[in-house]
């Protein structure tokens, strides 16, 4: 199944010059969504993944669905101030300025095998921050899995040493 056909380019969203990769045509297509999850599951079903960590908010759609399929736990990473319990945090670089991501301090146990899942890998800054959160708690990043990778932004430079897979590349 050609998943690329189910991704809609929206120019100048959320701001001038950005071509936003809209995944909603894929999500509303049952065969497309199923195919994406099945392809992700195939790659990681024998990797003994204990937890999937995803970042808000579109990452939750793929991460939690894949967690059910793999039979592992799901951990949300959120922007600062959104999680109710005690958190650890990581500051990361945005195009202009910085932002903070948080995860519950008991979300990962030492030596757990953790898979990061998100919809789009762009510059890699967000994914790098999530790797740091997992490693702070003693978890091992078993891999990073994305629906879409914007290869022209060179995200793999920031994520050297990690195993990255993406179903669709631009
Ligand atoms: P980055 O930290 O640059 O890799 O950005 C990754 C996050 O921003 C992901 O969680 C994406 O959901 C979102 N994102 C960045 N660029 C795009 C884009 N062109 N289209 C859709 N989402 C994007």
Tab-separated table of C-alpha atoms and ligand atoms in Angstrom:
chain	number	residue	atom	x	y	z
A	1	UNK	CA	0.000	0.000	0.000
A	2	UNK	CA	1.342	3.425	-0.979
A	3	UNK	CA	1.111	5.367	2.278
A	4	UNK	CA	2.639	8.508	0.756
A	5	UNK	CA	-0.602	9.038	-1.177
A	6	UNK	CA	-2.402	9.381	2.165
A	7	UNK	CA	-0.225	12.260	3.416
A	8	UNK	CA	-1.468	15.759	2.566
A	9	UNK	CA	0.934	18.673	2.168
A	10	UNK	CA	-0.436	21.853	3.725
A	11	UNK	CA	1.752	24.825	2.740
A	12	UNK	CA	2.403	27.677	5.171
A	13	UNK	CA	0.983	25.885	8.248
A	14	UNK	CA	1.406	26.647	11.133
A	15	UNK	CA	3.519	29.477	9.725
A	16	UNK	CA	4.891	30.858	6.445
A	17	UNK	CA	7.425	28.609	4.721
A	18	UNK	CA	6.564	25.331	6.524
A	19	UNK	CA	5.015	22.511	4.482
A	20	UNK	CA	2.979	20.671	7.097
A	21	UNK	CA	2.643	16.911	6.623
A	22	UNK	CA	-1.016	16.281	7.459
A	23	UNK	CA	-1.582	12.665	8.541
A	24	UNK	CA	-5.383	12.895	8.922
A	25	UNK	CA	-6.108	11.436	5.428
A	26	UNK	CA	-4.146	8.331	6.507
A	27	UNK	CA	-5.879	8.124	9.908
A	28	UNK	CA	-9.378	8.232	8.397
A	29	UNK	CA	-8.483	5.471	5.925
A	30	UNK	CA	-8.824	2.188	7.871
A	31	UNK	CA	-6.610	0.231	5.468
A	32	UNK	CA	-3.961	2.941	5.479
A	33	UNK	CA	-3.845	3.288	9.272
A	34	UNK	CA	-3.783	-0.484	9.725
A	35	UNK	CA	-1.026	-0.884	7.160
A	36	UNK	CA	1.116	1.779	8.892
A	37	UNK	CA	0.723	0.132	12.322
A	38	UNK	CA	1.332	-3.353	10.904
A	39	UNK	CA	4.535	-2.204	9.176
A	40	UNK	CA	5.792	-0.646	12.407
A	41	UNK	CA	4.874	-3.768	14.413
A	42	UNK	CA	6.683	-6.046	11.955
A	43	UNK	CA	9.952	-4.193	12.543
A	44	UNK	CA	9.818	-4.391	16.338
A	45	UNK	CA	7.817	-7.506	17.236
A	46	UNK	CA	10.921	-9.561	18.051
A	47	UNK	CA	12.910	-6.777	19.747
A	48	UNK	CA	11.588	-7.349	23.294
A	49	UNK	CA	10.262	-3.826	23.668
A	50	UNK	CA	9.114	-3.110	27.254
A	51	UNK	CA	7.782	0.412	26.739
A	52	UNK	CA	6.851	2.744	23.911
A	53	UNK	CA	7.409	6.441	24.570
A	54	UNK	CA	5.621	9.021	22.408
A	55	UNK	CA	5.432	12.785	22.402
A	56	UNK	CA	2.237	14.784	22.377
A	57	UNK	CA	0.042	14.883	20.599
A	58	UNK	CA	0.070	13.107	17.239
A	59	UNK	CA	2.742	10.705	18.479
A	60	UNK	CA	0.175	9.312	20.950
A	61	UNK	CA	-1.995	8.034	18.089
A	62	UNK	CA	0.726	5.807	16.650
A	63	UNK	CA	2.572	5.023	19.883
A	64	UNK	CA	-0.412	3.807	21.901
A	65	UNK	CA	-1.842	1.766	19.031
A	66	UNK	CA	1.538	0.130	18.433
A	67	UNK	CA	1.924	-0.566	22.180
A	68	UNK	CA	-1.335	-2.540	22.167
A	69	UNK	CA	-0.177	-4.471	19.107
A	70	UNK	CA	3.251	-5.272	20.602
A	71	UNK	CA	1.851	-5.975	24.070
A	72	UNK	CA	4.083	-3.433	25.785
A	73	UNK	CA	3.471	-0.410	28.027
A	74	UNK	CA	2.855	3.137	26.779
A	75	UNK	CA	4.446	6.286	28.223
A	76	UNK	CA	3.408	9.832	27.270
A	77	UNK	CA	5.924	12.678	27.033
A	78	UNK	CA	4.294	16.088	27.341
A	79	UNK	CA	5.099	19.776	27.268
A	80	UNK	CA	5.908	21.283	30.664
A	81	UNK	CA	3.197	21.495	33.280
A	82	UNK	CA	0.790	18.960	31.757
A	83	UNK	CA	1.683	15.750	33.616
A	84	UNK	CA	0.095	15.355	37.074
A	85	UNK	CA	2.761	13.397	39.006
A	86	UNK	CA	6.491	14.042	39.704
A	87	UNK	CA	8.407	14.573	36.481
A	88	UNK	CA	11.873	14.711	34.998
A	89	UNK	CA	12.447	17.303	32.291
A	90	UNK	CA	14.640	18.081	29.312
A	91	UNK	CA	15.069	21.434	27.634
A	92	UNK	CA	15.456	21.336	23.848
A	93	UNK	CA	16.127	23.714	21.009
A	94	UNK	CA	13.352	25.058	18.806
A	95	UNK	CA	13.859	27.078	15.635
A	96	UNK	CA	13.564	30.159	17.821
A	97	UNK	CA	14.258	29.675	21.552
A	98	UNK	CA	13.782	26.544	23.649
A	99	UNK	CA	11.004	24.409	25.084
A	100	UNK	CA	10.720	21.793	27.843
A	101	UNK	CA	9.488	18.198	27.618
A	102	UNK	CA	8.511	16.176	30.685
A	103	UNK	CA	8.002	12.519	31.588
A	104	UNK	CA	6.857	10.937	34.859
A	105	UNK	CA	9.853	9.965	37.002
A	106	UNK	CA	8.539	6.387	37.425
A	107	UNK	CA	7.646	5.899	33.737
A	108	UNK	CA	10.724	3.803	32.884
A	109	UNK	CA	12.590	1.286	35.029
A	110	UNK	CA	16.377	0.811	34.725
A	111	UNK	CA	17.457	-1.377	31.773
A	112	UNK	CA	14.036	-1.408	30.125
A	113	UNK	CA	14.066	-1.620	26.343
A	114	UNK	CA	12.312	1.472	25.036
A	115	UNK	CA	11.016	2.342	21.577
A	116	UNK	CA	10.305	5.988	20.675
A	117	UNK	CA	7.384	6.515	18.281
A	118	UNK	CA	6.215	9.738	16.616
A	119	UNK	CA	4.430	10.839	13.454
A	120	UNK	CA	7.080	13.124	11.934
A	121	UNK	CA	10.874	13.274	12.331
A	122	UNK	CA	11.871	16.775	11.225
A	123	UNK	CA	15.083	18.299	12.698
A	124	UNK	CA	15.395	15.533	15.313
A	125	UNK	CA	15.507	17.959	18.260
A	126	UNK	CA	12.377	16.586	19.906
A	127	UNK	CA	13.451	12.956	19.464
A	128	UNK	CA	16.902	13.715	20.910
A	129	UNK	CA	15.310	15.250	24.010
A	130	UNK	CA	13.116	12.165	24.450
A	131	UNK	CA	16.218	9.909	24.183
A	132	UNK	CA	17.780	11.933	27.028
A	133	UNK	CA	14.667	11.590	29.228
A	134	UNK	CA	14.673	7.793	28.778
A	135	UNK	CA	18.409	7.512	29.463
A	136	UNK	CA	18.152	9.696	32.590
A	137	UNK	CA	15.917	6.974	34.078
A	138	UNK	CA	18.325	4.209	33.010
A	139	UNK	CA	16.269	2.975	30.060
A	140	UNK	CA	17.848	1.770	26.813
A	141	UNK	CA	16.658	3.360	23.569
A	142	UNK	CA	16.068	0.273	21.405
A	143	UNK	CA	15.058	2.376	18.414
A	144	UNK	CA	13.106	5.310	17.042
A	145	UNK	CA	10.155	4.702	14.741
A	146	UNK	CA	8.415	7.362	12.648
A	147	UNK	CA	5.648	7.418	10.094
A	148	UNK	CA	7.390	10.224	8.189
A	149	UNK	CA	11.017	11.383	8.006
A	150	UNK	CA	11.987	14.713	6.469
A	151	UNK	CA	15.441	13.500	5.363
A	152	UNK	CA	16.321	16.850	3.796
A	153	UNK	CA	16.497	18.347	7.315
A	154	UNK	CA	19.239	15.813	8.238
A	155	UNK	CA	17.671	14.612	11.488
A	156	UNK	CA	19.992	11.562	11.676
A	157	UNK	CA	22.962	13.899	12.294
A	158	UNK	CA	21.455	14.768	15.700
A	159	UNK	CA	20.613	11.135	16.430
A	160	UNK	CA	23.905	9.411	15.678
A	161	UNK	CA	24.224	5.997	17.326
A	162	UNK	CA	20.471	5.384	17.459
A	163	UNK	CA	18.569	3.013	15.200
A	164	UNK	CA	15.967	4.948	13.223
A	165	UNK	CA	13.201	3.641	10.967
A	166	UNK	CA	10.612	5.595	8.983
A	167	UNK	CA	7.850	4.308	6.731
A	168	UNK	CA	7.772	7.356	4.452
A	169	UNK	CA	10.728	9.562	3.486
A	170	UNK	CA	10.851	12.970	1.802
B	1	LIG	P1	11.635	18.126	15.235
B	1	LIG	O1	11.978	18.306	16.671
B	1	LIG	O2	12.084	19.253	14.374
B	1	LIG	O3	12.121	16.786	14.690
B	1	LIG	O4	10.066	18.164	15.112
B	1	LIG	C1	9.350	17.072	15.395
B	1	LIG	C2	7.939	17.395	15.851
B	1	LIG	O5	7.356	18.506	15.171
B	1	LIG	C3	7.108	16.203	15.577
B	1	LIG	O6	6.472	15.858	16.788
B	1	LIG	C4	6.134	16.607	14.494
B	1	LIG	O7	4.844	16.272	14.882
B	1	LIG	C5	6.283	18.116	14.331
B	1	LIG	N1	6.620	18.555	12.950
B	1	LIG	C6	7.786	19.171	12.578
B	1	LIG	N2	7.775	19.490	11.279
B	1	LIG	C7	6.600	19.045	10.779
B	1	LIG	C8	5.999	19.073	9.478
B	1	LIG	N3	6.597	19.615	8.415
B	1	LIG	N4	4.780	18.524	9.348
B	1	LIG	C9	4.159	17.965	10.419
B	1	LIG	N5	4.651	17.937	11.655
B	1	LIG	C10	5.859	18.459	11.851
